[in-house]
């Protein structure tokens, strides 16, 4: 798991120690020594950072202000607040202004790394959920196609394709996962029918022909023949 971390810390000994631990995890780390530098660094590359560790007591801008300005740029980048203050009100304030978690100083580097990993996993799961919601719970969404593997449903140009056999569905699903990639007949036999299948390549041709007929009933041809090689899925030229 490679992470890009922005560590905002004015204590050089803490920053240098954590930089060693982060690099041991093979993580990339940028260090900002004050709040103003932190905001400037994040503004330069807001999509680069996977995590921010943010000290509460900083020169120029304190951690509360930094968190507010970061949240004005990105609502999703995870923030762990590092604070020497042990009061509940400071911790609540940090969470209210956008921090996702907090660690009280002095802290164990191993414990902070564990918090970072846990928060990153949680953020990744939330992002996946958002992606699935945006797709309407479809596993594949392309220019013309929506496919749900669990429901075994296919929508082409927003029209449901009924009557696909299991192998026709699996062929379409396999190729639509990698648009424009050419699949040989042997490769499709391996991926759809399995390693132990000893049928002929013409089996693929027959299923592709039937699949095309069903798709063409509602729209353009999106399964293309690459002569001498095999087949590919490509709907990039279809006008919706």
mmCIF file of C-alpha atoms in Angstrom:
data_model
loop_
_atom_site.group_PDB
_atom_site.id
_atom_site.type_symbol
_atom_site.label_atom_id
_atom_site.label_comp_id
_atom_site.label_asym_id
_atom_site.label_seq_id
_atom_site.Cartn_x
_atom_site.Cartn_y
_atom_site.Cartn_z
ATOM 1 C CA UNK A 1 0.000 0.000 0.000
ATOM 2 C CA UNK A 2 1.691 3.188 -1.194
ATOM 3 C CA UNK A 3 0.507 6.432 0.384
ATOM 4 C CA UNK A 4 1.326 10.082 -0.199
ATOM 5 C CA UNK A 5 1.275 11.872 3.141
ATOM 6 C CA UNK A 6 1.440 15.542 4.042
ATOM 7 C CA UNK A 7 2.804 15.814 7.591
ATOM 8 C CA UNK A 8 2.271 19.215 9.189
ATOM 9 C CA UNK A 9 4.614 19.389 12.171
ATOM 10 C CA UNK A 10 6.802 22.208 13.532
ATOM 11 C CA UNK A 11 8.759 19.958 15.902
ATOM 12 C CA UNK A 12 11.769 18.861 13.840
ATOM 13 C CA UNK A 13 12.555 15.826 15.989
ATOM 14 C CA UNK A 14 9.001 14.479 15.646
ATOM 15 C CA UNK A 15 8.896 15.207 11.914
ATOM 16 C CA UNK A 16 12.257 13.535 11.244
ATOM 17 C CA UNK A 17 11.349 10.484 13.338
ATOM 18 C CA UNK A 18 8.013 9.989 11.583
ATOM 19 C CA UNK A 19 9.599 10.532 8.173
ATOM 20 C CA UNK A 20 11.853 7.525 8.862
ATOM 21 C CA UNK A 21 8.880 5.378 9.891
ATOM 22 C CA UNK A 22 6.844 6.468 6.855
ATOM 23 C CA UNK A 23 9.679 5.690 4.469
ATOM 24 C CA UNK A 24 10.058 2.262 6.090
ATOM 25 C CA UNK A 25 6.422 1.681 5.046
ATOM 26 C CA UNK A 26 7.449 2.859 1.554
ATOM 27 C CA UNK A 27 5.197 5.892 1.867
ATOM 28 C CA UNK A 28 5.984 9.263 0.309
ATOM 29 C CA UNK A 29 5.981 12.149 2.773
ATOM 30 C CA UNK A 30 6.109 15.927 2.433
ATOM 31 C CA UNK A 31 6.689 17.929 5.595
ATOM 32 C CA UNK A 32 5.266 21.396 6.254
ATOM 33 C CA UNK A 33 6.766 23.247 9.227
ATOM 34 C CA UNK A 34 3.960 25.761 9.738
ATOM 35 C CA UNK A 35 0.294 26.219 8.922
ATOM 36 C CA UNK A 36 0.827 28.614 6.031
ATOM 37 C CA UNK A 37 3.237 26.237 4.302
ATOM 38 C CA UNK A 38 0.810 23.365 4.864
ATOM 39 C CA UNK A 39 -2.069 25.123 3.115
ATOM 40 C CA UNK A 40 0.196 26.215 0.249
ATOM 41 C CA UNK A 41 1.515 22.669 -0.258
ATOM 42 C CA UNK A 42 -1.982 21.201 -0.279
ATOM 43 C CA UNK A 43 -3.292 23.846 -2.686
ATOM 44 C CA UNK A 44 -0.503 22.964 -5.135
ATOM 45 C CA UNK A 45 -1.474 19.257 -5.303
ATOM 46 C CA UNK A 46 -4.857 18.631 -3.662
ATOM 47 C CA UNK A 47 -5.397 15.335 -5.530
ATOM 48 C CA UNK A 48 -1.944 13.982 -4.697
ATOM 49 C CA UNK A 49 -2.221 13.488 -0.951
ATOM 50 C CA UNK A 50 -3.897 10.393 0.499
ATOM 51 C CA UNK A 51 -3.565 11.517 4.124
ATOM 52 C CA UNK A 52 -2.734 14.578 6.234
ATOM 53 C CA UNK A 53 -1.294 14.385 9.748
ATOM 54 C CA UNK A 54 -1.860 17.802 11.264
ATOM 55 C CA UNK A 55 -0.379 19.228 14.461
ATOM 56 C CA UNK A 56 -2.785 21.461 16.347
ATOM 57 C CA UNK A 57 -0.182 23.947 17.661
ATOM 58 C CA UNK A 58 1.517 25.541 14.657
ATOM 59 C CA UNK A 59 3.138 28.869 13.854
ATOM 60 C CA UNK A 60 1.527 31.307 11.354
ATOM 61 C CA UNK A 61 -1.747 29.334 11.189
ATOM 62 C CA UNK A 62 -2.900 26.863 13.821
ATOM 63 C CA UNK A 63 -4.142 23.398 12.992
ATOM 64 C CA UNK A 64 -7.795 24.389 13.340
ATOM 65 C CA UNK A 65 -7.459 27.046 10.637
ATOM 66 C CA UNK A 66 -5.424 24.719 8.418
ATOM 67 C CA UNK A 67 -8.096 22.026 8.672
ATOM 68 C CA UNK A 68 -10.808 24.545 7.756
ATOM 69 C CA UNK A 69 -8.893 25.700 4.667
ATOM 70 C CA UNK A 70 -8.074 22.140 3.611
ATOM 71 C CA UNK A 71 -11.728 21.168 3.949
ATOM 72 C CA UNK A 72 -12.700 24.135 1.772
ATOM 73 C CA UNK A 73 -10.527 22.570 -0.959
ATOM 74 C CA UNK A 74 -11.244 18.875 -0.360
ATOM 75 C CA UNK A 75 -14.049 17.266 1.604
ATOM 76 C CA UNK A 76 -12.575 13.789 1.337
ATOM 77 C CA UNK A 77 -8.835 13.814 2.133
ATOM 78 C CA UNK A 78 -8.435 12.098 5.536
ATOM 79 C CA UNK A 79 -6.980 14.253 8.336
ATOM 80 C CA UNK A 80 -5.467 12.974 11.579
ATOM 81 C CA UNK A 81 -5.024 15.732 14.141
ATOM 82 C CA UNK A 82 -1.914 15.515 16.331
ATOM 83 C CA UNK A 83 -2.296 17.435 19.564
ATOM 84 C CA UNK A 84 -0.474 17.881 22.848
ATOM 85 C CA UNK A 85 -3.722 19.134 24.318
ATOM 86 C CA UNK A 86 -5.605 16.407 26.118
ATOM 87 C CA UNK A 87 -8.818 18.296 26.708
ATOM 88 C CA UNK A 88 -12.023 16.835 25.330
ATOM 89 C CA UNK A 89 -13.118 20.220 23.980
ATOM 90 C CA UNK A 90 -10.037 20.498 21.733
ATOM 91 C CA UNK A 91 -10.574 17.002 20.396
ATOM 92 C CA UNK A 92 -14.251 17.670 19.706
ATOM 93 C CA UNK A 93 -13.414 20.966 18.009
ATOM 94 C CA UNK A 94 -10.873 19.232 15.787
ATOM 95 C CA UNK A 95 -13.410 16.638 14.710
ATOM 96 C CA UNK A 96 -16.107 19.235 14.160
ATOM 97 C CA UNK A 97 -13.982 21.322 11.792
ATOM 98 C CA UNK A 98 -13.122 18.343 9.597
ATOM 99 C CA UNK A 99 -10.512 16.093 11.196
ATOM 100 C CA UNK A 100 -11.291 12.378 10.856
ATOM 101 C CA UNK A 101 -9.346 11.243 13.905
ATOM 102 C CA UNK A 102 -6.915 12.532 16.497
ATOM 103 C CA UNK A 103 -3.790 11.300 18.287
ATOM 104 C CA UNK A 104 -2.596 12.815 21.550
ATOM 105 C CA UNK A 105 1.109 13.575 21.998
ATOM 106 C CA UNK A 106 3.332 11.939 22.999
ATOM 107 C CA UNK A 107 2.357 9.088 20.709
ATOM 108 C CA UNK A 108 3.849 5.839 19.501
ATOM 109 C CA UNK A 109 4.955 5.944 15.826
ATOM 110 C CA UNK A 110 3.616 2.413 15.388
ATOM 111 C CA UNK A 111 0.237 3.472 16.787
ATOM 112 C CA UNK A 112 0.070 6.459 14.424
ATOM 113 C CA UNK A 113 0.907 4.246 11.457
ATOM 114 C CA UNK A 114 -1.837 1.826 12.502
ATOM 115 C CA UNK A 115 -4.312 4.741 12.685
ATOM 116 C CA UNK A 116 -3.246 5.919 9.220
ATOM 117 C CA UNK A 117 -3.721 2.452 7.723
ATOM 118 C CA UNK A 118 -7.129 2.008 9.345
ATOM 119 C CA UNK A 119 -8.316 5.447 8.222
ATOM 120 C CA UNK A 120 -7.053 4.859 4.700
ATOM 121 C CA UNK A 121 -8.916 1.524 4.501
ATOM 122 C CA UNK A 122 -12.096 3.192 5.731
ATOM 123 C CA UNK A 123 -11.748 6.035 3.226
ATOM 124 C CA UNK A 124 -11.139 3.551 0.399
ATOM 125 C CA UNK A 125 -14.290 1.602 1.310
ATOM 126 C CA UNK A 126 -16.335 4.805 1.454
ATOM 127 C CA UNK A 127 -15.003 5.878 -1.950
ATOM 128 C CA UNK A 128 -15.912 2.495 -3.407
ATOM 129 C CA UNK A 129 -19.418 2.816 -1.988
ATOM 130 C CA UNK A 130 -19.754 6.283 -3.520
ATOM 131 C CA UNK A 131 -18.524 4.980 -6.872
ATOM 132 C CA UNK A 132 -21.074 2.178 -6.787
ATOM 133 C CA UNK A 133 -23.863 4.616 -5.872
ATOM 134 C CA UNK A 134 -22.826 6.899 -8.730
ATOM 135 C CA UNK A 135 -23.004 3.931 -11.073
ATOM 136 C CA UNK A 136 -26.351 2.845 -9.682
ATOM 137 C CA UNK A 137 -24.836 -0.349 -8.259
ATOM 138 C CA UNK A 138 -23.571 -1.441 -11.672
ATOM 139 C CA UNK A 139 -20.188 -3.152 -11.868
ATOM 140 C CA UNK A 140 -19.432 -1.779 -15.326
ATOM 141 C CA UNK A 141 -20.549 1.547 -16.774
ATOM 142 C CA UNK A 142 -19.328 2.603 -20.226
ATOM 143 C CA UNK A 143 -20.456 5.065 -22.876
ATOM 144 C CA UNK A 144 -23.409 2.847 -23.800
ATOM 145 C CA UNK A 145 -23.421 -0.087 -21.401
ATOM 146 C CA UNK A 146 -24.331 -0.826 -17.774
ATOM 147 C CA UNK A 147 -23.758 -4.293 -16.330
ATOM 148 C CA UNK A 148 -24.664 -5.694 -12.921
ATOM 149 C CA UNK A 149 -22.932 -9.006 -12.302
ATOM 150 C CA UNK A 150 -24.963 -9.890 -9.199
ATOM 151 C CA UNK A 151 -28.294 -9.252 -10.923
ATOM 152 C CA UNK A 152 -27.005 -10.513 -14.288
ATOM 153 C CA UNK A 153 -28.518 -7.447 -15.921
ATOM 154 C CA UNK A 154 -27.304 -5.613 -19.016
ATOM 155 C CA UNK A 155 -28.552 -2.222 -20.193
ATOM 156 C CA UNK A 156 -27.482 -1.028 -23.631
ATOM 157 C CA UNK A 157 -28.337 2.611 -24.388
ATOM 158 C CA UNK A 158 -30.561 2.435 -21.269
ATOM 159 C CA UNK A 159 -32.572 -0.455 -22.721
ATOM 160 C CA UNK A 160 -32.387 -3.775 -20.915
ATOM 161 C CA UNK A 161 -31.036 -6.676 -22.957
ATOM 162 C CA UNK A 162 -33.128 -9.716 -22.101
ATOM 163 C CA UNK A 163 -32.508 -13.329 -22.955
ATOM 164 C CA UNK A 164 -28.712 -13.463 -22.659
ATOM 165 C CA UNK A 165 -27.472 -16.969 -21.925
ATOM 166 C CA UNK A 166 -24.935 -17.351 -19.082
ATOM 167 C CA UNK A 167 -22.039 -17.648 -21.546
ATOM 168 C CA UNK A 168 -23.213 -14.665 -23.611
ATOM 169 C CA UNK A 169 -23.384 -12.580 -20.442
ATOM 170 C CA UNK A 170 -19.939 -13.745 -19.322
ATOM 171 C CA UNK A 171 -18.427 -12.979 -22.725
ATOM 172 C CA UNK A 172 -19.816 -9.459 -22.718
ATOM 173 C CA UNK A 173 -18.817 -8.861 -19.092
ATOM 174 C CA UNK A 174 -15.273 -10.103 -19.717
ATOM 175 C CA UNK A 175 -14.660 -7.890 -22.741
ATOM 176 C CA UNK A 176 -16.465 -4.814 -21.365
ATOM 177 C CA UNK A 177 -14.163 -4.793 -18.340
ATOM 178 C CA UNK A 178 -11.319 -3.865 -20.689
ATOM 179 C CA UNK A 179 -12.654 -1.767 -23.570
ATOM 180 C CA UNK A 180 -10.602 -1.867 -26.790
ATOM 181 C CA UNK A 181 -8.448 -4.757 -25.537
ATOM 182 C CA UNK A 182 -8.327 -7.525 -28.109
ATOM 183 C CA UNK A 183 -9.108 -11.007 -26.782
ATOM 184 C CA UNK A 184 -8.051 -14.036 -28.766
ATOM 185 C CA UNK A 185 -10.504 -16.908 -29.051
ATOM 186 C CA UNK A 186 -8.197 -19.042 -26.909
ATOM 187 C CA UNK A 187 -8.134 -16.371 -24.219
ATOM 188 C CA UNK A 188 -11.922 -16.091 -24.196
ATOM 189 C CA UNK A 189 -12.205 -19.872 -23.941
ATOM 190 C CA UNK A 190 -9.876 -19.750 -20.950
ATOM 191 C CA UNK A 191 -11.605 -16.822 -19.202
ATOM 192 C CA UNK A 192 -15.234 -17.740 -19.876
ATOM 193 C CA UNK A 193 -15.253 -21.517 -20.224
ATOM 194 C CA UNK A 194 -12.304 -22.272 -17.949
ATOM 195 C CA UNK A 195 -8.922 -23.946 -18.143
ATOM 196 C CA UNK A 196 -10.393 -27.417 -18.366
ATOM 197 C CA UNK A 197 -12.554 -26.715 -21.409
ATOM 198 C CA UNK A 198 -11.363 -28.521 -24.535
ATOM 199 C CA UNK A 199 -13.887 -27.179 -27.025
ATOM 200 C CA UNK A 200 -13.122 -25.582 -30.369
ATOM 201 C CA UNK A 201 -12.577 -21.900 -31.114
ATOM 202 C CA UNK A 202 -15.738 -21.954 -33.216
ATOM 203 C CA UNK A 203 -17.649 -22.179 -29.932
ATOM 204 C CA UNK A 204 -16.594 -18.584 -29.230
ATOM 205 C CA UNK A 205 -17.610 -17.465 -32.728
ATOM 206 C CA UNK A 206 -21.070 -18.967 -32.341
ATOM 207 C CA UNK A 207 -21.700 -17.274 -28.993
ATOM 208 C CA UNK A 208 -20.351 -13.934 -30.233
ATOM 209 C CA UNK A 209 -22.704 -14.111 -33.223
ATOM 210 C CA UNK A 210 -25.748 -14.650 -30.989
ATOM 211 C CA UNK A 211 -24.607 -11.953 -28.558
ATOM 212 C CA UNK A 212 -24.227 -9.476 -31.411
ATOM 213 C CA UNK A 213 -27.702 -10.235 -32.703
ATOM 214 C CA UNK A 214 -29.246 -9.470 -29.322
ATOM 215 C CA UNK A 215 -27.289 -6.240 -28.923
ATOM 216 C CA UNK A 216 -28.086 -5.090 -32.456
ATOM 217 C CA UNK A 217 -31.793 -5.297 -31.718
ATOM 218 C CA UNK A 218 -31.450 -2.123 -29.627
ATOM 219 C CA UNK A 219 -28.369 -0.366 -30.983
ATOM 220 C CA UNK A 220 -25.062 -0.277 -32.794
ATOM 221 C CA UNK A 221 -22.437 -2.974 -33.030
ATOM 222 C CA UNK A 222 -20.062 -2.799 -30.064
ATOM 223 C CA UNK A 223 -18.424 -6.234 -30.332
ATOM 224 C CA UNK A 224 -15.860 -5.863 -33.079
ATOM 225 C CA UNK A 225 -13.861 -8.494 -34.941
ATOM 226 C CA UNK A 226 -10.106 -8.029 -35.146
ATOM 227 C CA UNK A 227 -9.293 -10.185 -38.133
ATOM 228 C CA UNK A 228 -6.734 -12.906 -37.504
ATOM 229 C CA UNK A 229 -6.707 -12.223 -33.750
ATOM 230 C CA UNK A 230 -10.097 -12.278 -32.018
ATOM 231 C CA UNK A 231 -12.658 -9.824 -30.646
ATOM 232 C CA UNK A 232 -12.865 -6.611 -28.659
ATOM 233 C CA UNK A 233 -15.491 -4.430 -26.984
ATOM 234 C CA UNK A 234 -15.482 -0.816 -28.178
ATOM 235 C CA UNK A 235 -18.396 1.598 -27.856
ATOM 236 C CA UNK A 236 -16.339 4.799 -28.005
ATOM 237 C CA UNK A 237 -17.733 5.753 -31.421
ATOM 238 C CA UNK A 238 -21.378 5.102 -30.634
ATOM 239 C CA UNK A 239 -23.536 8.216 -30.613
ATOM 240 C CA UNK A 240 -25.929 8.110 -27.678
#
